[in-house]
Amino acid sequence: AGDVVPAIVAIGMARELGPVLGGLMVAARVASAIAAELGTMRVTEQIDALVTLSTDPIGWLVSPRLWAGVLCVPVLVGVGDIIGIMGGWIIGVQALGFNSTTYLVNSWAYLENWDVVSGLIKGAFFGLIVALAGCWFGMRAGGGAAGVGRATTNAVVAASVGILAANFALTGLFF
């Protein structure tokens, strides 16, 4: 167990758990915030004002959010991977009595570069999905506060389902 558990924890965190859990956390927090912000701007006619002033709302409001999702979620995934692997190390050493040095050596020995890179690529895709869902539903909100609430809920649901579907497709493609 001392040889296999570190490998399973490291590979599982880098390939699957880090990207998926990070993406779902971002989906819950960020997709709702984007949808609420853009939905409120739509309902209060601020987006119409941008169009009236010959300012492209897609380039001004959507594009920065998409780039932020694509660039920031992989960073969150990397941090989550490190925390998850170190959490596995703490449990392995403290609760299961594994040798600390052996645990870390086995984690590093079985973890390949592609495992980490594939998780970061998944994180970029998940960030794009979250930002797209938030922007899509936020820009199409209508009907006052109730419409903004529906848009926020729909954005989180769509982002979460999109992340799970994209994870299935990307895992099949990568491995």
Short mmCIF file of N, CA, C and O in Angstrom, two decimals, residues 25-142:
data_model
loop_
_atom_site.label_atom_id
_atom_site.label_comp_id
_atom_site.label_asym_id
_atom_site.label_seq_id
_atom_site.Cartn_x
_atom_site.Cartn_y
_atom_site.Cartn_z
N MET A 25 -15.94 24.26 -8.44
CA MET A 25 -15.94 25.37 -7.47
C MET A 25 -16.02 26.71 -8.18
O MET A 25 -16.75 27.61 -7.77
N VAL A 26 -15.26 26.84 -9.26
CA VAL A 26 -15.30 28.08 -10.03
C VAL A 26 -16.68 28.26 -10.66
O VAL A 26 -17.20 29.38 -10.72
N ALA A 27 -17.27 27.17 -11.14
CA ALA A 27 -18.59 27.25 -11.76
C ALA A 27 -19.62 27.79 -10.76
O ALA A 27 -20.43 28.65 -11.09
N ALA A 28 -19.56 27.29 -9.54
CA ALA A 28 -20.54 27.72 -8.54
C ALA A 28 -20.36 29.18 -8.17
O ALA A 28 -21.34 29.91 -7.99
N ARG A 29 -19.15 29.61 -8.10
CA ARG A 29 -18.87 30.97 -7.64
C ARG A 29 -18.86 31.99 -8.79
O ARG A 29 -19.49 33.04 -8.71
N VAL A 30 -18.14 31.67 -9.84
CA VAL A 30 -17.86 32.66 -10.88
C VAL A 30 -18.97 32.72 -11.93
O VAL A 30 -19.33 33.81 -12.37
N ALA A 31 -19.50 31.57 -12.36
CA ALA A 31 -20.57 31.61 -13.36
C ALA A 31 -21.77 32.39 -12.83
O ALA A 31 -22.38 33.18 -13.56
N SER A 32 -22.08 32.19 -11.56
CA SER A 32 -23.20 32.93 -10.99
C SER A 32 -22.90 34.42 -10.90
O SER A 32 -23.76 35.26 -11.17
N ALA A 33 -21.67 34.77 -10.54
CA ALA A 33 -21.30 36.19 -10.43
C ALA A 33 -21.34 36.87 -11.80
O ALA A 33 -21.84 37.99 -11.93
N ILE A 34 -20.79 36.19 -12.81
CA ILE A 34 -20.79 36.77 -14.16
C ILE A 34 -22.22 36.94 -14.65
O ILE A 34 -22.59 37.99 -15.19
N ALA A 35 -23.03 35.89 -14.50
CA ALA A 35 -24.41 35.96 -14.97
C ALA A 35 -25.19 37.05 -14.24
O ALA A 35 -25.97 37.78 -14.85
N ALA A 36 -24.99 37.17 -12.94
CA ALA A 36 -25.71 38.19 -12.17
C ALA A 36 -25.27 39.59 -12.59
O ALA A 36 -26.11 40.49 -12.76
N GLU A 37 -23.98 39.78 -12.76
CA GLU A 37 -23.48 41.10 -13.14
C GLU A 37 -23.96 41.50 -14.53
O GLU A 37 -24.50 42.60 -14.73
N LEU A 38 -23.77 40.61 -15.51
CA LEU A 38 -24.19 40.93 -16.87
C LEU A 38 -25.72 40.98 -16.98
O LEU A 38 -26.26 41.80 -17.73
N GLY A 39 -26.41 40.11 -16.25
CA GLY A 39 -27.86 40.14 -16.25
C GLY A 39 -28.41 41.44 -15.70
O GLY A 39 -29.36 42.02 -16.24
N THR A 40 -27.82 41.93 -14.64
CA THR A 40 -28.24 43.21 -14.08
C THR A 40 -27.95 44.34 -15.06
O THR A 40 -28.76 45.26 -15.22
N MET A 41 -26.81 44.26 -15.74
CA MET A 41 -26.50 45.28 -16.74
C MET A 41 -27.49 45.22 -17.90
O MET A 41 -27.86 46.27 -18.45
N ARG A 42 -27.93 44.02 -18.27
CA ARG A 42 -28.91 43.88 -19.35
C ARG A 42 -30.27 44.44 -18.92
O ARG A 42 -30.90 45.19 -19.64
N VAL A 43 -30.69 44.08 -17.72
CA VAL A 43 -32.00 44.50 -17.23
C VAL A 43 -32.05 46.02 -17.04
O VAL A 43 -33.08 46.65 -17.31
N THR A 44 -30.98 46.61 -16.59
CA THR A 44 -30.95 48.06 -16.36
C THR A 44 -30.52 48.84 -17.60
O THR A 44 -30.22 50.03 -17.51
N GLU A 45 -30.45 48.17 -18.72
CA GLU A 45 -30.17 48.75 -20.04
C GLU A 45 -28.79 49.38 -20.18
O GLU A 45 -28.55 50.21 -21.03
N GLN A 46 -27.84 48.96 -19.35
CA GLN A 46 -26.48 49.45 -19.47
C GLN A 46 -25.81 48.89 -20.73
O GLN A 46 -25.00 49.58 -21.37
N ILE A 47 -26.13 47.65 -21.09
CA ILE A 47 -25.56 47.06 -22.30
C ILE A 47 -26.11 47.76 -23.54
O ILE A 47 -25.38 48.02 -24.50
N ASP A 48 -27.38 48.12 -23.51
CA ASP A 48 -27.97 48.89 -24.61
C ASP A 48 -27.28 50.25 -24.74
O ASP A 48 -27.09 50.76 -25.84
N ALA A 49 -26.91 50.83 -23.62
CA ALA A 49 -26.20 52.12 -23.65
C ALA A 49 -24.83 51.97 -24.30
O ALA A 49 -24.39 52.84 -25.05
N LEU A 50 -24.14 50.85 -24.04
CA LEU A 50 -22.86 50.61 -24.69
C LEU A 50 -23.03 50.52 -26.20
O LEU A 50 -22.23 51.07 -26.97
N VAL A 51 -24.06 49.82 -26.64
CA VAL A 51 -24.33 49.69 -28.07
C VAL A 51 -24.64 51.06 -28.67
O VAL A 51 -24.17 51.40 -29.77
N THR A 52 -25.40 51.86 -27.96
CA THR A 52 -25.74 53.21 -28.43
C THR A 52 -24.48 54.07 -28.59
O THR A 52 -24.39 54.89 -29.50
N LEU A 53 -23.50 53.84 -27.72
CA LEU A 53 -22.25 54.59 -27.79
C LEU A 53 -21.24 53.95 -28.74
O LEU A 53 -20.06 54.29 -28.71
N SER A 54 -21.70 53.01 -29.56
CA SER A 54 -20.86 52.31 -30.55
C SER A 54 -19.72 51.54 -29.89
O SER A 54 -18.63 51.45 -30.43
N THR A 55 -19.98 50.99 -28.72
CA THR A 55 -19.01 50.15 -28.03
C THR A 55 -19.50 48.72 -28.11
O THR A 55 -20.65 48.44 -27.78
N ASP A 56 -18.64 47.83 -28.53
CA ASP A 56 -19.00 46.43 -28.67
C ASP A 56 -19.09 45.78 -27.28
O ASP A 56 -18.06 45.63 -26.61
N PRO A 57 -20.29 45.37 -26.84
CA PRO A 57 -20.39 44.77 -25.51
C PRO A 57 -19.69 43.42 -25.41
O PRO A 57 -19.22 43.05 -24.34
N ILE A 58 -19.57 42.71 -26.52
CA ILE A 58 -18.87 41.42 -26.49
C ILE A 58 -17.39 41.65 -26.21
O ILE A 58 -16.78 41.02 -25.35
N GLY A 59 -16.79 42.57 -26.94
CA GLY A 59 -15.37 42.85 -26.74
C GLY A 59 -15.08 43.54 -25.42
O GLY A 59 -14.01 43.35 -24.83
N TRP A 60 -16.02 44.33 -24.94
CA TRP A 60 -15.81 45.10 -23.73
C TRP A 60 -16.15 44.32 -22.47
O TRP A 60 -15.47 44.45 -21.45
N LEU A 61 -17.19 43.50 -22.51
CA LEU A 61 -17.67 42.82 -21.31
C LEU A 61 -17.38 41.31 -21.30
O LEU A 61 -17.09 40.75 -20.25
N VAL A 62 -17.49 40.66 -22.44
CA VAL A 62 -17.38 39.19 -22.49
C VAL A 62 -15.93 38.74 -22.65
O VAL A 62 -15.47 37.84 -21.94
N SER A 63 -15.22 39.34 -23.57
CA SER A 63 -13.86 38.90 -23.88
C SER A 63 -12.93 38.86 -22.66
O SER A 63 -12.23 37.86 -22.46
N PRO A 64 -12.89 39.90 -21.84
CA PRO A 64 -12.01 39.83 -20.66
C PRO A 64 -12.38 38.70 -19.70
O PRO A 64 -11.50 38.09 -19.09
N ARG A 65 -13.66 38.42 -19.59
CA ARG A 65 -14.09 37.35 -18.69
C ARG A 65 -13.68 35.98 -19.24
O ARG A 65 -13.32 35.09 -18.47
N LEU A 66 -13.75 35.82 -20.56
CA LEU A 66 -13.33 34.56 -21.15
C LEU A 66 -11.83 34.34 -20.94
O LEU A 66 -11.40 33.24 -20.57
N TRP A 67 -11.04 35.38 -21.19
CA TRP A 67 -9.60 35.26 -20.98
C TRP A 67 -9.26 34.99 -19.51
O TRP A 67 -8.36 34.19 -19.21
N ALA A 68 -9.96 35.63 -18.62
CA ALA A 68 -9.72 35.41 -17.19
C ALA A 68 -9.99 33.95 -16.82
O ALA A 68 -9.23 33.34 -16.08
N GLY A 69 -11.09 33.39 -17.34
CA GLY A 69 -11.39 31.99 -17.05
C GLY A 69 -10.34 31.05 -17.60
O GLY A 69 -9.89 30.13 -16.92
N VAL A 70 -9.92 31.29 -18.84
CA VAL A 70 -8.94 30.40 -19.47
C VAL A 70 -7.58 30.48 -18.78
O VAL A 70 -6.88 29.48 -18.65
N LEU A 71 -7.21 31.64 -18.30
CA LEU A 71 -5.88 31.80 -17.70
C LEU A 71 -5.84 31.51 -16.20
O LEU A 71 -4.82 31.04 -15.70
N CYS A 72 -6.92 31.76 -15.49
CA CYS A 72 -6.87 31.64 -14.03
C CYS A 72 -7.26 30.26 -13.50
O CYS A 72 -6.73 29.83 -12.47
N VAL A 73 -8.15 29.56 -14.17
CA VAL A 73 -8.57 28.25 -13.65
C VAL A 73 -7.40 27.25 -13.65
O VAL A 73 -7.26 26.50 -12.68
N PRO A 74 -6.52 27.21 -14.68
CA PRO A 74 -5.38 26.30 -14.57
C PRO A 74 -4.48 26.60 -13.37
O PRO A 74 -3.91 25.67 -12.77
N VAL A 75 -4.35 27.86 -13.00
CA VAL A 75 -3.57 28.19 -11.80
C VAL A 75 -4.25 27.61 -10.56
O VAL A 75 -3.59 27.01 -9.70
N LEU A 76 -5.56 27.74 -10.49
CA LEU A 76 -6.31 27.16 -9.38
C LEU A 76 -6.17 25.63 -9.37
O LEU A 76 -6.02 25.03 -8.30
N VAL A 77 -6.18 25.03 -10.54
CA VAL A 77 -6.02 23.57 -10.63
C VAL A 77 -4.64 23.17 -10.12
O VAL A 77 -4.50 22.19 -9.38
N GLY A 78 -3.61 23.91 -10.50
CA GLY A 78 -2.25 23.60 -10.02
C GLY A 78 -2.15 23.69 -8.50
O GLY A 78 -1.57 22.82 -7.85
N VAL A 79 -2.74 24.73 -7.93
CA VAL A 79 -2.73 24.88 -6.47
C VAL A 79 -3.53 23.75 -5.83
O VAL A 79 -3.10 23.16 -4.82
N GLY A 80 -4.67 23.40 -6.41
CA GLY A 80 -5.48 22.30 -5.88
C GLY A 80 -4.75 20.97 -5.94
O GLY A 80 -4.86 20.15 -5.02
N ASP A 81 -3.99 20.74 -7.03
CA ASP A 81 -3.21 19.51 -7.13
C ASP A 81 -2.18 19.42 -6.01
O ASP A 81 -2.02 18.37 -5.37
N ILE A 82 -1.48 20.50 -5.78
CA ILE A 82 -0.46 20.51 -4.73
C ILE A 82 -1.09 20.27 -3.36
O ILE A 82 -0.60 19.46 -2.57
N ILE A 83 -2.18 20.96 -3.08
CA ILE A 83 -2.85 20.79 -1.79
C ILE A 83 -3.37 19.36 -1.64
O ILE A 83 -3.25 18.75 -0.57
N GLY A 84 -3.94 18.80 -2.70
CA GLY A 84 -4.46 17.43 -2.64
C GLY A 84 -3.37 16.39 -2.42
O GLY A 84 -3.54 15.47 -1.61
N ILE A 85 -2.27 16.54 -3.12
CA ILE A 85 -1.17 15.58 -2.96
C ILE A 85 -0.55 15.72 -1.57
O ILE A 85 -0.24 14.71 -0.92
N MET A 86 -0.39 16.94 -1.10
CA MET A 86 0.15 17.12 0.25
C MET A 86 -0.84 16.64 1.32
O MET A 86 -0.44 16.10 2.35
N GLY A 87 -2.14 16.79 1.06
CA GLY A 87 -3.14 16.24 1.98
C GLY A 87 -3.06 14.72 2.03
O GLY A 87 -3.17 14.11 3.11
N GLY A 88 -2.87 14.09 0.87
CA GLY A 88 -2.67 12.64 0.83
C GLY A 88 -1.43 12.22 1.58
O GLY A 88 -1.42 11.19 2.27
N TRP A 89 -0.38 13.02 1.47
CA TRP A 89 0.87 12.74 2.19
C TRP A 89 0.64 12.81 3.70
O TRP A 89 1.09 11.93 4.44
N ILE A 90 -0.07 13.84 4.15
CA ILE A 90 -0.33 13.98 5.59
C ILE A 90 -1.13 12.79 6.10
O ILE A 90 -0.80 12.21 7.14
N ILE A 91 -2.19 12.42 5.38
CA ILE A 91 -3.00 11.28 5.82
C ILE A 91 -2.19 9.99 5.76
O ILE A 91 -2.25 9.16 6.68
N GLY A 92 -1.43 9.82 4.69
CA GLY A 92 -0.62 8.60 4.56
C GLY A 92 0.41 8.46 5.66
O GLY A 92 0.60 7.37 6.21
N VAL A 93 1.07 9.55 6.00
CA VAL A 93 2.13 9.49 7.02
C VAL A 93 1.54 9.47 8.43
O VAL A 93 1.93 8.64 9.26
N GLN A 94 0.57 10.33 8.70
CA GLN A 94 0.04 10.44 10.05
C GLN A 94 -0.95 9.33 10.41
O GLN A 94 -0.86 8.74 11.48
N ALA A 95 -1.90 9.06 9.52
CA ALA A 95 -2.97 8.11 9.86
C ALA A 95 -2.63 6.68 9.47
O ALA A 95 -3.03 5.74 10.16
N LEU A 96 -1.93 6.52 8.35
CA LEU A 96 -1.67 5.16 7.86
C LEU A 96 -0.28 4.65 8.17
O LEU A 96 0.03 3.49 7.90
N GLY A 97 0.59 5.50 8.69
CA GLY A 97 1.91 5.08 9.11
C GLY A 97 2.90 4.84 7.98
O GLY A 97 3.86 4.09 8.14
N PHE A 98 2.69 5.47 6.83
CA PHE A 98 3.64 5.32 5.72
C PHE A 98 4.91 6.09 6.02
O PHE A 98 4.89 7.08 6.75
N ASN A 99 5.99 5.66 5.41
CA ASN A 99 7.26 6.39 5.50
C ASN A 99 7.14 7.66 4.66
O ASN A 99 6.78 7.60 3.49
N SER A 100 7.49 8.79 5.25
CA SER A 100 7.34 10.08 4.58
C SER A 100 8.17 10.18 3.31
O SER A 100 7.67 10.58 2.26
N THR A 101 9.41 9.81 3.37
CA THR A 101 10.29 9.91 2.21
C THR A 101 9.83 8.98 1.10
O THR A 101 9.80 9.37 -0.07
N THR A 102 9.46 7.76 1.45
CA THR A 102 8.98 6.81 0.45
C THR A 102 7.71 7.31 -0.21
O THR A 102 7.55 7.17 -1.44
N TYR A 103 6.82 7.90 0.55
CA TYR A 103 5.58 8.43 -0.01
C TYR A 103 5.87 9.50 -1.06
O TYR A 103 5.33 9.47 -2.17
N LEU A 104 6.72 10.45 -0.70
CA LEU A 104 7.03 11.54 -1.63
C LEU A 104 7.78 11.04 -2.86
O LEU A 104 7.52 11.48 -3.98
N VAL A 105 8.71 10.11 -2.67
CA VAL A 105 9.46 9.55 -3.81
C VAL A 105 8.52 8.80 -4.75
O VAL A 105 8.61 8.95 -5.98
N ASN A 106 7.61 8.01 -4.19
CA ASN A 106 6.68 7.26 -5.04
C ASN A 106 5.68 8.19 -5.73
O ASN A 106 5.29 7.94 -6.88
N SER A 107 5.26 9.24 -5.07
CA SER A 107 4.38 10.21 -5.72
C SER A 107 5.06 10.82 -6.93
O SER A 107 4.48 10.93 -8.01
N TRP A 108 6.29 11.22 -6.76
CA TRP A 108 7.04 11.86 -7.84
C TRP A 108 7.40 10.86 -8.94
O TRP A 108 7.38 11.20 -10.13
N ALA A 109 7.69 9.62 -8.57
CA ALA A 109 8.13 8.62 -9.55
C ALA A 109 7.00 8.22 -10.50
O ALA A 109 7.24 8.01 -11.69
N TYR A 110 5.79 8.13 -10.01
CA TYR A 110 4.68 7.67 -10.85
C TYR A 110 3.97 8.80 -11.59
O TYR A 110 3.26 8.55 -12.56
N LEU A 111 4.15 10.01 -11.14
CA LEU A 111 3.49 11.15 -11.77
C LEU A 111 4.30 11.58 -12.99
O LEU A 111 5.47 11.92 -12.88
N GLU A 112 3.66 11.57 -14.15
CA GLU A 112 4.33 11.96 -15.38
C GLU A 112 3.96 13.40 -15.74
O GLU A 112 2.93 13.92 -15.30
N ASN A 113 4.79 14.01 -16.57
CA ASN A 113 4.52 15.38 -16.99
C ASN A 113 3.16 15.51 -17.68
O ASN A 113 2.46 16.49 -17.48
N TRP A 114 2.80 14.51 -18.50
CA TRP A 114 1.54 14.58 -19.22
C TRP A 114 0.35 14.57 -18.28
O TRP A 114 -0.68 15.17 -18.57
N ASP A 115 0.47 13.89 -17.14
CA ASP A 115 -0.62 13.90 -16.16
C ASP A 115 -0.90 15.32 -15.68
O ASP A 115 -2.06 15.74 -15.61
N VAL A 116 0.15 16.05 -15.38
CA VAL A 116 -0.01 17.42 -14.89
C VAL A 116 -0.48 18.33 -16.02
O VAL A 116 -1.42 19.12 -15.84
N VAL A 117 0.14 18.22 -17.19
CA VAL A 117 -0.21 19.08 -18.32
C VAL A 117 -1.66 18.85 -18.75
O VAL A 117 -2.40 19.80 -19.02
N SER A 118 -2.07 17.59 -18.79
CA SER A 118 -3.46 17.31 -19.20
C SER A 118 -4.45 17.91 -18.20
O SER A 118 -5.50 18.42 -18.59
N GLY A 119 -4.13 17.88 -16.92
CA GLY A 119 -5.00 18.50 -15.92
C GLY A 119 -5.07 20.01 -16.08
O GLY A 119 -6.13 20.61 -15.93
N LEU A 120 -3.95 20.63 -16.44
CA LEU A 120 -3.96 22.08 -16.64
C LEU A 120 -4.72 22.46 -17.91
O LEU A 120 -5.41 23.48 -17.94
N ILE A 121 -4.60 21.63 -18.95
CA ILE A 121 -5.37 21.88 -20.17
C ILE A 121 -6.86 21.74 -19.89
O ILE A 121 -7.67 22.56 -20.34
N LYS A 122 -7.22 20.72 -19.12
CA LYS A 122 -8.62 20.58 -18.72
C LYS A 122 -9.09 21.82 -17.96
O LYS A 122 -10.20 22.31 -18.17
N GLY A 123 -8.25 22.32 -17.07
CA GLY A 123 -8.59 23.53 -16.32
C GLY A 123 -8.87 24.72 -17.23
O GLY A 123 -9.81 25.48 -16.99
N ALA A 124 -8.07 24.87 -18.29
CA ALA A 124 -8.30 25.96 -19.23
C ALA A 124 -9.65 25.80 -19.94
O ALA A 124 -10.41 26.76 -20.09
N PHE A 125 -9.95 24.57 -20.36
CA PHE A 125 -11.25 24.31 -20.99
C PHE A 125 -12.40 24.57 -20.02
O PHE A 125 -13.41 25.16 -20.39
N PHE A 126 -12.23 24.14 -18.78
CA PHE A 126 -13.29 24.34 -17.79
C PHE A 126 -13.49 25.82 -17.50
O PHE A 126 -14.62 26.28 -17.31
N GLY A 127 -12.40 26.59 -17.46
CA GLY A 127 -12.52 28.03 -17.27
C GLY A 127 -13.28 28.69 -18.41
O GLY A 127 -14.10 29.58 -18.18
N LEU A 128 -13.01 28.23 -19.62
CA LEU A 128 -13.74 28.74 -20.78
C LEU A 128 -15.22 28.40 -20.69
O LEU A 128 -16.08 29.26 -20.95
N ILE A 129 -15.53 27.19 -20.29
CA ILE A 129 -16.93 26.76 -20.16
C ILE A 129 -17.66 27.60 -19.12
O ILE A 129 -18.79 28.05 -19.33
N VAL A 130 -17.02 27.81 -17.98
CA VAL A 130 -17.64 28.59 -16.90
C VAL A 130 -17.90 30.02 -17.36
O VAL A 130 -19.00 30.56 -17.18
N ALA A 131 -16.90 30.64 -17.97
CA ALA A 131 -17.07 32.03 -18.41
C ALA A 131 -18.11 32.13 -19.53
O ALA A 131 -18.92 33.06 -19.54
N LEU A 132 -18.10 31.17 -20.46
CA LEU A 132 -19.10 31.19 -21.53
C LEU A 132 -20.51 31.05 -20.98
O LEU A 132 -21.42 31.76 -21.41
N ALA A 133 -20.70 30.13 -20.05
CA ALA A 133 -22.03 29.93 -19.48
C ALA A 133 -22.49 31.19 -18.75
O ALA A 133 -23.64 31.63 -18.91
N GLY A 134 -21.63 31.78 -17.94
CA GLY A 134 -22.00 32.99 -17.23
C GLY A 134 -22.33 34.13 -18.16
O GLY A 134 -23.33 34.84 -17.98
N CYS A 135 -21.51 34.31 -19.19
CA CYS A 135 -21.74 35.39 -20.15
C CYS A 135 -22.99 35.13 -20.98
O CYS A 135 -23.79 36.04 -21.23
N TRP A 136 -23.17 33.89 -21.44
CA TRP A 136 -24.31 33.56 -22.28
C TRP A 136 -25.63 33.85 -21.58
O TRP A 136 -26.50 34.55 -22.10
N PHE A 137 -25.77 33.33 -20.39
CA PHE A 137 -27.03 33.51 -19.67
C PHE A 137 -27.17 34.93 -19.14
O PHE A 137 -28.29 35.45 -19.06
N GLY A 138 -26.07 35.56 -18.75
CA GLY A 138 -26.15 36.93 -18.27
C GLY A 138 -26.55 37.91 -19.35
O GLY A 138 -27.37 38.80 -19.13
N MET A 139 -25.99 37.73 -20.55
CA MET A 139 -26.32 38.65 -21.66
C MET A 139 -27.75 38.46 -22.16
O MET A 139 -28.29 39.34 -22.82
N ARG A 140 -28.37 37.32 -21.87
CA ARG A 140 -29.72 37.05 -22.34
C ARG A 140 -30.77 37.16 -21.23
O ARG A 140 -31.91 36.75 -21.42
N ALA A 141 -30.37 37.71 -20.09
CA ALA A 141 -31.32 37.85 -18.98
C ALA A 141 -32.35 38.92 -19.33
O ALA A 141 -32.09 39.86 -20.06
N GLY A 142 -33.52 38.73 -18.80
CA GLY A 142 -34.58 39.70 -18.99
C GLY A 142 -35.66 39.48 -17.96
O GLY A 142 -35.70 38.43 -17.29
#
